[in-house]
C-alpha atoms as a printed R data frame, in Angstrom:
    type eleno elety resid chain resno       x       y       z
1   ATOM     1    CA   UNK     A     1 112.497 176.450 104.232
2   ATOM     2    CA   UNK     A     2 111.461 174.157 101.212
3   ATOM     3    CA   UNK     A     3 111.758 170.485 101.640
4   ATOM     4    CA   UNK     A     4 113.423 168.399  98.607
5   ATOM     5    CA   UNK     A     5 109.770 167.651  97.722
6   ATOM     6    CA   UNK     A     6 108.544 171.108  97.124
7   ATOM     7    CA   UNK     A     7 111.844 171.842  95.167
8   ATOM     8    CA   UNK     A     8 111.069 168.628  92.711
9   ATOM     9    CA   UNK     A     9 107.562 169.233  92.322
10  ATOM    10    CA   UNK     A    10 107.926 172.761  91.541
11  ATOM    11    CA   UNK     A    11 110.919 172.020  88.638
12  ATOM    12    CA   UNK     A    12 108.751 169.000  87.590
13  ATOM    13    CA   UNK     A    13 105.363 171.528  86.950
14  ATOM    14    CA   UNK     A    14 108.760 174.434  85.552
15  ATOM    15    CA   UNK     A    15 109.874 171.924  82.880
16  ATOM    16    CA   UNK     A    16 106.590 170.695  81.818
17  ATOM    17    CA   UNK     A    17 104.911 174.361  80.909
18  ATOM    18    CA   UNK     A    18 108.346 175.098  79.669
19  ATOM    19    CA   UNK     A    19 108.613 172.342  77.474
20  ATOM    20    CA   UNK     A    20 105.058 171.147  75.954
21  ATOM    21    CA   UNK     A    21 104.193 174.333  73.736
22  ATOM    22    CA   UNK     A    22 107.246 173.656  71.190
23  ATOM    23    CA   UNK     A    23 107.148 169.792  71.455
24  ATOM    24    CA   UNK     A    24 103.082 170.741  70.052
25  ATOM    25    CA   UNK     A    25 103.627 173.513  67.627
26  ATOM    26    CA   UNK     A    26 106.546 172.805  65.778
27  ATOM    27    CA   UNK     A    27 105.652 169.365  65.078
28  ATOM    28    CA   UNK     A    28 102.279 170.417  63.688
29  ATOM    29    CA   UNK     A    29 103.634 173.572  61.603
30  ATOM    30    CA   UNK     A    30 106.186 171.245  59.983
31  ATOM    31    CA   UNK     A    31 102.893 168.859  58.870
32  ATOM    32    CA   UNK     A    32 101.148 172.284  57.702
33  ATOM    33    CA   UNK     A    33 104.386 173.568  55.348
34  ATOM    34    CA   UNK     A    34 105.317 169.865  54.694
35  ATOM    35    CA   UNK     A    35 109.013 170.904  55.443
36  ATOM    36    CA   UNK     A    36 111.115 171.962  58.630
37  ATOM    37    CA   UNK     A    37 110.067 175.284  59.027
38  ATOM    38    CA   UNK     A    38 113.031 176.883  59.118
39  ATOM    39    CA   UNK     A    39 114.156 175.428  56.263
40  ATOM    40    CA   UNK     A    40 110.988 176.273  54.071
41  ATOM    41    CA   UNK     A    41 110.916 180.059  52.371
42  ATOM    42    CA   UNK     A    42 107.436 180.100  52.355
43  ATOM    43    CA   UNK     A    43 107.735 179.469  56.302
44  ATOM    44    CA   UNK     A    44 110.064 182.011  56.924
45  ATOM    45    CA   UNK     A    45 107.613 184.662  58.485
46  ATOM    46    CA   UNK     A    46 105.390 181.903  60.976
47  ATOM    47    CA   UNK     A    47 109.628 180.725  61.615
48  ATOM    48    CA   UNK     A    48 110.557 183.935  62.792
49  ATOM    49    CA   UNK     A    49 107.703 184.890  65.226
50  ATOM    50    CA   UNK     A    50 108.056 181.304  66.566
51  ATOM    51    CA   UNK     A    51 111.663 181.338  67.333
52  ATOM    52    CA   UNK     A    52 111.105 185.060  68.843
53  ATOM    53    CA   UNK     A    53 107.862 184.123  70.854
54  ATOM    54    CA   UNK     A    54 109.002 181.271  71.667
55  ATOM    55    CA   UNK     A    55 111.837 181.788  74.061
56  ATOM    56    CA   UNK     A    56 109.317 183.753  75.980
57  ATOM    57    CA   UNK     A    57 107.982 180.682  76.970
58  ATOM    58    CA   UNK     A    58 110.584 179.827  79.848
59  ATOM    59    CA   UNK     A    59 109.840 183.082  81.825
60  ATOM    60    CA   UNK     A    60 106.127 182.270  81.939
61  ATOM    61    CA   UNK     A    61 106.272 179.246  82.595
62  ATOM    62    CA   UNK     A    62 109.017 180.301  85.759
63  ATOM    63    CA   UNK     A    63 105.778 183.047  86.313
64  ATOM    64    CA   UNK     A    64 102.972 180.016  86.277
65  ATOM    65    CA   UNK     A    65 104.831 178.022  88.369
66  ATOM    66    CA   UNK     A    66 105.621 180.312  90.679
67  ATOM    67    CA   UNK     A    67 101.803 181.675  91.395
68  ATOM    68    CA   UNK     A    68 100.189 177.831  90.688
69  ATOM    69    CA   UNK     A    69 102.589 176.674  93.499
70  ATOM    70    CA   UNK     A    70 102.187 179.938  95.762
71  ATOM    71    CA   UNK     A    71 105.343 180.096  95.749
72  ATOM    72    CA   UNK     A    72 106.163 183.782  96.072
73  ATOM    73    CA   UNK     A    73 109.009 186.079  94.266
74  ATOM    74    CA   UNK     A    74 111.174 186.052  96.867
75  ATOM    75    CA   UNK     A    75 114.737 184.908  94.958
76  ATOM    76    CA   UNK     A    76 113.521 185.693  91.661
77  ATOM    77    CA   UNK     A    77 116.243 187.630  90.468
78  ATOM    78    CA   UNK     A    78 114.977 191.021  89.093
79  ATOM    79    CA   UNK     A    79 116.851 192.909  90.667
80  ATOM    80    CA   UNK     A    80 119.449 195.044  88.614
81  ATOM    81    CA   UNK     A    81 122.453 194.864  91.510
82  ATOM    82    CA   UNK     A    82 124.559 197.115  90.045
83  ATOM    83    CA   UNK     A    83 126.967 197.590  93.198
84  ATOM    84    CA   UNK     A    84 130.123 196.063  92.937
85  ATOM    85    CA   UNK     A    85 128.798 193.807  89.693
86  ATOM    86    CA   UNK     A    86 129.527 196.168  86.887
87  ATOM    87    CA   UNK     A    87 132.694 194.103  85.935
88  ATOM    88    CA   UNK     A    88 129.764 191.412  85.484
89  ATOM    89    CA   UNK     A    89 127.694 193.326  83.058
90  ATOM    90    CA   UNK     A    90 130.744 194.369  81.102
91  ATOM    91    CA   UNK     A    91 131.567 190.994  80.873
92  ATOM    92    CA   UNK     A    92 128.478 189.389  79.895
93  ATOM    93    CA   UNK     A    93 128.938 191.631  76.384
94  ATOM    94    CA   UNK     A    94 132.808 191.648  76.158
95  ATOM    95    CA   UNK     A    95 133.262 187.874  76.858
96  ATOM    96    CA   UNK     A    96 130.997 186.742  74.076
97  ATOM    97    CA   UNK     A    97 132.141 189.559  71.579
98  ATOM    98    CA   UNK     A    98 135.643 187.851  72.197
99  ATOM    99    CA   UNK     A    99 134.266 184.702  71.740
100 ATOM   100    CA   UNK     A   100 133.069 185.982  68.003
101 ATOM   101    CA   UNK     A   101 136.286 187.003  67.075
102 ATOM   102    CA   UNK     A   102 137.697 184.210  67.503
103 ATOM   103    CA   UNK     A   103 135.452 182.162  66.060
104 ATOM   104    CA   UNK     A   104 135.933 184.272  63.140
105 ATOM   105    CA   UNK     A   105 139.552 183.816  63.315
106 ATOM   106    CA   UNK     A   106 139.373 180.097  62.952
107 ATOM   107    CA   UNK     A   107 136.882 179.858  60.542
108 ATOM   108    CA   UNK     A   108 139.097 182.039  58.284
109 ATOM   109    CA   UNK     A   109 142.140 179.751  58.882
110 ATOM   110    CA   UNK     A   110 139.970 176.368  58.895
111 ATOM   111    CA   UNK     A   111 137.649 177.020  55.551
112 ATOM   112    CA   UNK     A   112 139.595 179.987  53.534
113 ATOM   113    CA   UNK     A   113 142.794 179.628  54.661
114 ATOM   114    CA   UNK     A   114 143.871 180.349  51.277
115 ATOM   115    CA   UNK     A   115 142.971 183.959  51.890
116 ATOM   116    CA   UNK     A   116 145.104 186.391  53.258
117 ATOM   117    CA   UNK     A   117 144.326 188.626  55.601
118 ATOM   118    CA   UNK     A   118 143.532 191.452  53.453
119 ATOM   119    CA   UNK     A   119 141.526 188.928  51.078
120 ATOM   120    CA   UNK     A   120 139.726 187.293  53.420
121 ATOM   121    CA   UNK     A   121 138.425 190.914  55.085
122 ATOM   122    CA   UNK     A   122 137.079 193.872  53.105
123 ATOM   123    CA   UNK     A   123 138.982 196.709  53.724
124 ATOM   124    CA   UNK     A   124 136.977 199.576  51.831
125 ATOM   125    CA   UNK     A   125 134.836 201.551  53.765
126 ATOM   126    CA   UNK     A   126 136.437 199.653  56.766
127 ATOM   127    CA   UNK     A   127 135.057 202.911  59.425
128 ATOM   128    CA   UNK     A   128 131.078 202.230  57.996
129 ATOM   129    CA   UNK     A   129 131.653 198.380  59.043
130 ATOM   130    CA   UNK     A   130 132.803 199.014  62.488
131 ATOM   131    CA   UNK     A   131 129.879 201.892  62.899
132 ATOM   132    CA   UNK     A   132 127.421 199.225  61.582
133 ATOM   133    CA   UNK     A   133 128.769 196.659  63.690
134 ATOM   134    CA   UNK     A   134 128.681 198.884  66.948
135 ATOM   135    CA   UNK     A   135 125.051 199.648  65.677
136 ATOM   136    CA   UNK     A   136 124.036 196.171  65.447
137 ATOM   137    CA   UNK     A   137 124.964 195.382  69.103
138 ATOM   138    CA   UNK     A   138 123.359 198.447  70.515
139 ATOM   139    CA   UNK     A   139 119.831 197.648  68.270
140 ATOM   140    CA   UNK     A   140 120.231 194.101  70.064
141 ATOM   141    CA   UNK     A   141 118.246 195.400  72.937
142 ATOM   142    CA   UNK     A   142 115.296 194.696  70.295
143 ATOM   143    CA   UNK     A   143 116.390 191.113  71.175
144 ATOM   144    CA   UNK     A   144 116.298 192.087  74.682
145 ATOM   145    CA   UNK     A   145 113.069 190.746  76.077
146 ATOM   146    CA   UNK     A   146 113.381 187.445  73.698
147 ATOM   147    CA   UNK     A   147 116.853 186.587  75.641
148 ATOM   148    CA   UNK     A   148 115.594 187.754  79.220
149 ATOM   149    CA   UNK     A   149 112.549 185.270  78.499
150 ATOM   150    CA   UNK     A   150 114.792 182.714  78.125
151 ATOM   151    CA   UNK     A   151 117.377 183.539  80.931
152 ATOM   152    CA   UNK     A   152 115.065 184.620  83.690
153 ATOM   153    CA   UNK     A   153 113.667 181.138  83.003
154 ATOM   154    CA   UNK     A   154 116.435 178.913  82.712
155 ATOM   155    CA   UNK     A   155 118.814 180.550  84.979
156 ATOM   156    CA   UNK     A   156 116.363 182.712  87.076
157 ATOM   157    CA   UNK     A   157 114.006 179.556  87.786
158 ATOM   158    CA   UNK     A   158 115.711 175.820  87.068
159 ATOM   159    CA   UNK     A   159 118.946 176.457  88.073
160 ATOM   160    CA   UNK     A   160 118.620 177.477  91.494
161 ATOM   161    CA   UNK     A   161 116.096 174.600  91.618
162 ATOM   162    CA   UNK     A   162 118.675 172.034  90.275
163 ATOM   163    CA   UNK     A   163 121.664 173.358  92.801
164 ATOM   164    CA   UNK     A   164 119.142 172.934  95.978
165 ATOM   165    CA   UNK     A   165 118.611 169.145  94.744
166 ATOM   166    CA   UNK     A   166 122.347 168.257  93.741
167 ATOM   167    CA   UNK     A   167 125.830 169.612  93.775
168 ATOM   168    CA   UNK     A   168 126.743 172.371  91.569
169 ATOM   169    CA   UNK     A   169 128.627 170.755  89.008
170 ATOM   170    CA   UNK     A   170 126.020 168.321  88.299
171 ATOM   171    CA   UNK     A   171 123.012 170.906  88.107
172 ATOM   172    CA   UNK     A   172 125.357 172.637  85.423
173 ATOM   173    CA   UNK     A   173 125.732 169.780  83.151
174 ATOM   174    CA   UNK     A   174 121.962 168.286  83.901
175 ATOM   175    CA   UNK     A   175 121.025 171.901  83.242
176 ATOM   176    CA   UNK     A   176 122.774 172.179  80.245
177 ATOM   177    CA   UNK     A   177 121.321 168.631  78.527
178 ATOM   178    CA   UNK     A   178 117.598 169.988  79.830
179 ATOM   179    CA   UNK     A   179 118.217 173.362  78.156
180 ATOM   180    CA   UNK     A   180 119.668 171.679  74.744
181 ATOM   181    CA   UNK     A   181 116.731 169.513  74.699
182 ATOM   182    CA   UNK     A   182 114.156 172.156  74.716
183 ATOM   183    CA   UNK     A   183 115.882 173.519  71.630
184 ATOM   184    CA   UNK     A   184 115.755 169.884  69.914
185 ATOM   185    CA   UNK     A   185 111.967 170.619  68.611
186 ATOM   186    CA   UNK     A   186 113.523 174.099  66.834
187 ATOM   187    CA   UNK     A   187 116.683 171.621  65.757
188 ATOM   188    CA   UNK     A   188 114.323 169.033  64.189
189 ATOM   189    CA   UNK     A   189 112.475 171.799  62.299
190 ATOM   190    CA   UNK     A   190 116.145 172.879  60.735
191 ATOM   191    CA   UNK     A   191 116.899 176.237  63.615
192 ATOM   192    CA   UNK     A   192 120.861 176.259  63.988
193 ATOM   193    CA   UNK     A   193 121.692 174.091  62.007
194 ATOM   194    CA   UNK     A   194 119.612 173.222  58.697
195 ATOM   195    CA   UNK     A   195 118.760 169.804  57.520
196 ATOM   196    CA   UNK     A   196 121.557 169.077  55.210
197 ATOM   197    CA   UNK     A   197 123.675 167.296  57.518
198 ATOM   198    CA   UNK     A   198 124.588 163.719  58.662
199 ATOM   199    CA   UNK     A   199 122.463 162.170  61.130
200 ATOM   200    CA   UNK     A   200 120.174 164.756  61.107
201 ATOM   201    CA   UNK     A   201 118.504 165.864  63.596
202 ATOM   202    CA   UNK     A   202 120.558 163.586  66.212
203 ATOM   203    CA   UNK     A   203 124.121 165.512  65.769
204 ATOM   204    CA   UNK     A   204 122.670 168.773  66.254
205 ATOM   205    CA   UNK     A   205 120.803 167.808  68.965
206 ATOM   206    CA   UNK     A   206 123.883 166.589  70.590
207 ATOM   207    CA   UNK     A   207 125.951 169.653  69.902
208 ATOM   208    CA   UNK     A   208 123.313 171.806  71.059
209 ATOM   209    CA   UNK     A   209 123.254 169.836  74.421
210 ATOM   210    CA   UNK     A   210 127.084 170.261  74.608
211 ATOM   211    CA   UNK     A   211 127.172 173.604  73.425
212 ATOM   212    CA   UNK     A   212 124.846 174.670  76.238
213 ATOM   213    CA   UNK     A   213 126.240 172.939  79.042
214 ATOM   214    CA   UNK     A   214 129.444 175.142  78.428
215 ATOM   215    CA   UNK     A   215 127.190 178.215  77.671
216 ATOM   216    CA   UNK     A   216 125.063 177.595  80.797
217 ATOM   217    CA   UNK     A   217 127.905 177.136  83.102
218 ATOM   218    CA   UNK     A   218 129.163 180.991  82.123
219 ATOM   219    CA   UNK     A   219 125.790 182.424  82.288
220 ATOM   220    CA   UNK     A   220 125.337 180.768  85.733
221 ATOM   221    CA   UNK     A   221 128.012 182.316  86.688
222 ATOM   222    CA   UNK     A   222 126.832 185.927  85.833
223 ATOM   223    CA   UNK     A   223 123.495 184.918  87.516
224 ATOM   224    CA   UNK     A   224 125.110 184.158  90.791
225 ATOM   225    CA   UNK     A   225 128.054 186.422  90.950
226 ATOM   226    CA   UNK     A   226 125.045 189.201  90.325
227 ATOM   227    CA   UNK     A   227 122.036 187.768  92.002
228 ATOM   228    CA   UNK     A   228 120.302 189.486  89.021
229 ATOM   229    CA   UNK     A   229 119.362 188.054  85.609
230 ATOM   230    CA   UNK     A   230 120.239 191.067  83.320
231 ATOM   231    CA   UNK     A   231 123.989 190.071  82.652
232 ATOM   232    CA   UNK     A   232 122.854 186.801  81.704
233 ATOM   233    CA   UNK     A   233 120.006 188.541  79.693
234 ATOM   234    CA   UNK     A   234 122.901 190.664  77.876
235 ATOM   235    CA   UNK     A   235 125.062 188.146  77.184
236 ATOM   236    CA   UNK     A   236 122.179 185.645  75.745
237 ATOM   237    CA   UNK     A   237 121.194 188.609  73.502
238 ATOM   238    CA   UNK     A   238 124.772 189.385  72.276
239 ATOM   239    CA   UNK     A   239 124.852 185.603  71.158
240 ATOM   240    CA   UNK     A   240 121.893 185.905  69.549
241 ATOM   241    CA   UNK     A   241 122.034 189.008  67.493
242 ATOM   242    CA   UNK     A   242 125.708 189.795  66.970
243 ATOM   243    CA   UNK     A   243 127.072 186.379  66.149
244 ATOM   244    CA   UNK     A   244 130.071 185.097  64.271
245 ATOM   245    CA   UNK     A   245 128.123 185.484  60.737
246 ATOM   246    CA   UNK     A   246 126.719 188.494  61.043
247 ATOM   247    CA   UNK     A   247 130.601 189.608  61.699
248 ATOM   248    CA   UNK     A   248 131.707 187.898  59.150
249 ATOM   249    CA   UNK     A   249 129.124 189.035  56.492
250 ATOM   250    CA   UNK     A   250 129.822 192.811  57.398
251 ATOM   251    CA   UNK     A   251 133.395 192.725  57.535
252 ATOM   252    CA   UNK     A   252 134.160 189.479  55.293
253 ATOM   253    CA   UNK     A   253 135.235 190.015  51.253
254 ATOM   254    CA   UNK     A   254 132.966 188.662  49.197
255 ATOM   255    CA   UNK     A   255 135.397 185.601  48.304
256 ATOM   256    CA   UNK     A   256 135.406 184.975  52.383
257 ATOM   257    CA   UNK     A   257 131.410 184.696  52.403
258 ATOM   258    CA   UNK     A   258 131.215 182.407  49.434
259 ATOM   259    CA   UNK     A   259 133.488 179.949  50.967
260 ATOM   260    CA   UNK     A   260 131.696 180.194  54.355
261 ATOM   261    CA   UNK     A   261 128.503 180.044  52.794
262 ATOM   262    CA   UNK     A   262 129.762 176.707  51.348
263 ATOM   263    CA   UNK     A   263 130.164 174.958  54.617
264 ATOM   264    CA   UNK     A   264 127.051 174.389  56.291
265 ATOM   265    CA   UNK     A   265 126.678 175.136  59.923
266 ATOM   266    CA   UNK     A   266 126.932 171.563  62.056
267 ATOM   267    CA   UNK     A   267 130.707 171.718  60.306
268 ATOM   268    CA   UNK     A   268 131.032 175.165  61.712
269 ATOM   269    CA   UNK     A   269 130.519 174.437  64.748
270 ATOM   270    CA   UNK     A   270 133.314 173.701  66.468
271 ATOM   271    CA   UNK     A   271 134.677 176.735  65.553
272 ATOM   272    CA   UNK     A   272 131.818 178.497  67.222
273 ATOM   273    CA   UNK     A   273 132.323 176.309  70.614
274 ATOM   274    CA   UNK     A   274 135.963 176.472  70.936
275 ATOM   275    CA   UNK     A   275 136.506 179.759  72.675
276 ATOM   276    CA   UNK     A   276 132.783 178.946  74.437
277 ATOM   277    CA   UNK     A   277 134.298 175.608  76.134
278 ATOM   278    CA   UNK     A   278 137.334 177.449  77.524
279 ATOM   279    CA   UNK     A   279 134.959 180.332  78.896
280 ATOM   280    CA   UNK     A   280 132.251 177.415  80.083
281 ATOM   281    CA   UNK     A   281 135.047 175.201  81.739
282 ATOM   282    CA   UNK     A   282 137.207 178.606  83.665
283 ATOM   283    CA   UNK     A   283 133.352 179.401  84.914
284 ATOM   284    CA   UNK     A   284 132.581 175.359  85.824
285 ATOM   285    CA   UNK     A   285 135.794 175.602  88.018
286 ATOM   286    CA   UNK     A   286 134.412 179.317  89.479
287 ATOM   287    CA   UNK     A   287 131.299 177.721  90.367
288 ATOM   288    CA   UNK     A   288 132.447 174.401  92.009
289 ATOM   289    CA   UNK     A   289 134.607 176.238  94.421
């Protein structure tokens, strides 16, 4: 049985590993281009292999914690569990497609309202949009291992820590704020949401901590329901790879794009988190019962 003390010392040594390596790099690549990375072209490559890499780095640092503090793998959540949890897996790729749509829908209605329906979506060669949508989400298992470094790190690691050291509801929100602030470094260097925006970087920064306390509580969810970080995993690389954008570029008319192009993504944003808060807050009251 692990005393309090273990459990702290072990997030403490999690959090550090997990954290350091973007709070080093991206500040010195921004010196190097003399620009936020990801808002420099001539960046674009080093931005790319950073952003992928880099959300490896929660999984090893769950691994280097784990054999520094002898720990074991007992718990660790690699199992795939399929038995009586494939409503969970469907989920975890149905529940955020959902969540796309309607994000779509609102941004349609918010910023081109003036479109109709048949305006506002392309309708020619409507069957080679669907086939290349359908294509998109089944090459997402490229983004795969990026979004199971991530999740087996976050939700496979900290949040079992945080639950053993306070009730559930808290560890969702404190998780949430801890995972949001790891992304601050990429948010900073212009990832999510550029740098043309008021109080830049602070708003982002803020929205991403919001945005993933919702996001966490759902994938929690999937983690525990499951005892297996694959759902999670699935639904992390759904987000990633077949988001309300790329729907909206494939299936949007080209008047539809221009106007969304127009609005720049911190505005955008509450479109994106509105179906996410209803899905985080249904899973918050799942997981404090």
């Amino acid at each position: 049985m692990n005393s309090k003390k273990d459990t702290v010392k072990r997030l403490v040594i999690y959090l550090l590993i997990a954290f350091i390596p973007f709070w080093i790099i991206l500040p010195v690549l921004n010196s190097v281009y003399g620009e936020p990375i990801y808002a420099s072209e001539k960046a674009a490559t080093v931005a790319y292999a950073v952003g992928v890499f880099g959300m490896l780095i929660p999984s090893i640092a769950h691994l280097v914690t784990r054999l520094v503090t002898k720990e074991g793998f007992k718990n660790s959540y690699l199992g795939l569990n399929f038995k009586g949890n494939v409503k969970y897996y469907i989920a975890s790729v149905v529940v955020k497609l959902l969540e796309v749509l309607v994000f779509v829908v609102l941004a349609w209605q918010i910023f081109a309202g003036d479109l109709s329906l048949s305006e506002a979506f392309a309708s020619d060669e409507s069957v080679a949009r669907i086939c290349s949508y359908i294509l998109t989400i089944f090459a997402s298992i490229i983004v795969f291992f990026p979004a199971f470094g991530e999740e087996w790190g976050w939700r496979g690691y900290m949040m079992p820590k945080l639950t053993e050291l306070m009730v559930k509801p808290a560890a969702i929100i404190v998780g949430g704020i801890l995972w949001g602030l790891w992304h601050a470094p990429l948010t900073i260097s212009g990832h999510n949401f550029g740098v043309d925006y008021d109080f830049f970087p602070w708003l982002g920064i803020l929205l991403m901590c919001v945005f993933c306390i919702f996001m966490n509580a759902f994938l929690t969810l999937l983690t525990e329901k499951t005892k297996s970080i694959y759902p999670a995993s699935f639904c992390h690389m759904v987000n990633n790879n077949c988001g309300g954008m790329i729907f909206i570029t494939l299936f949007g008319s080209e008047a539809f794009i221009e106007k969304i192009s127009a609005v720049n993504a911190i505005t955008l944003m509450p479109c994106m988190m509105g179906t996410s808060v209803i899905v985080g807050i249904i899973s918050f009251i799942f997981l404090s019962r």
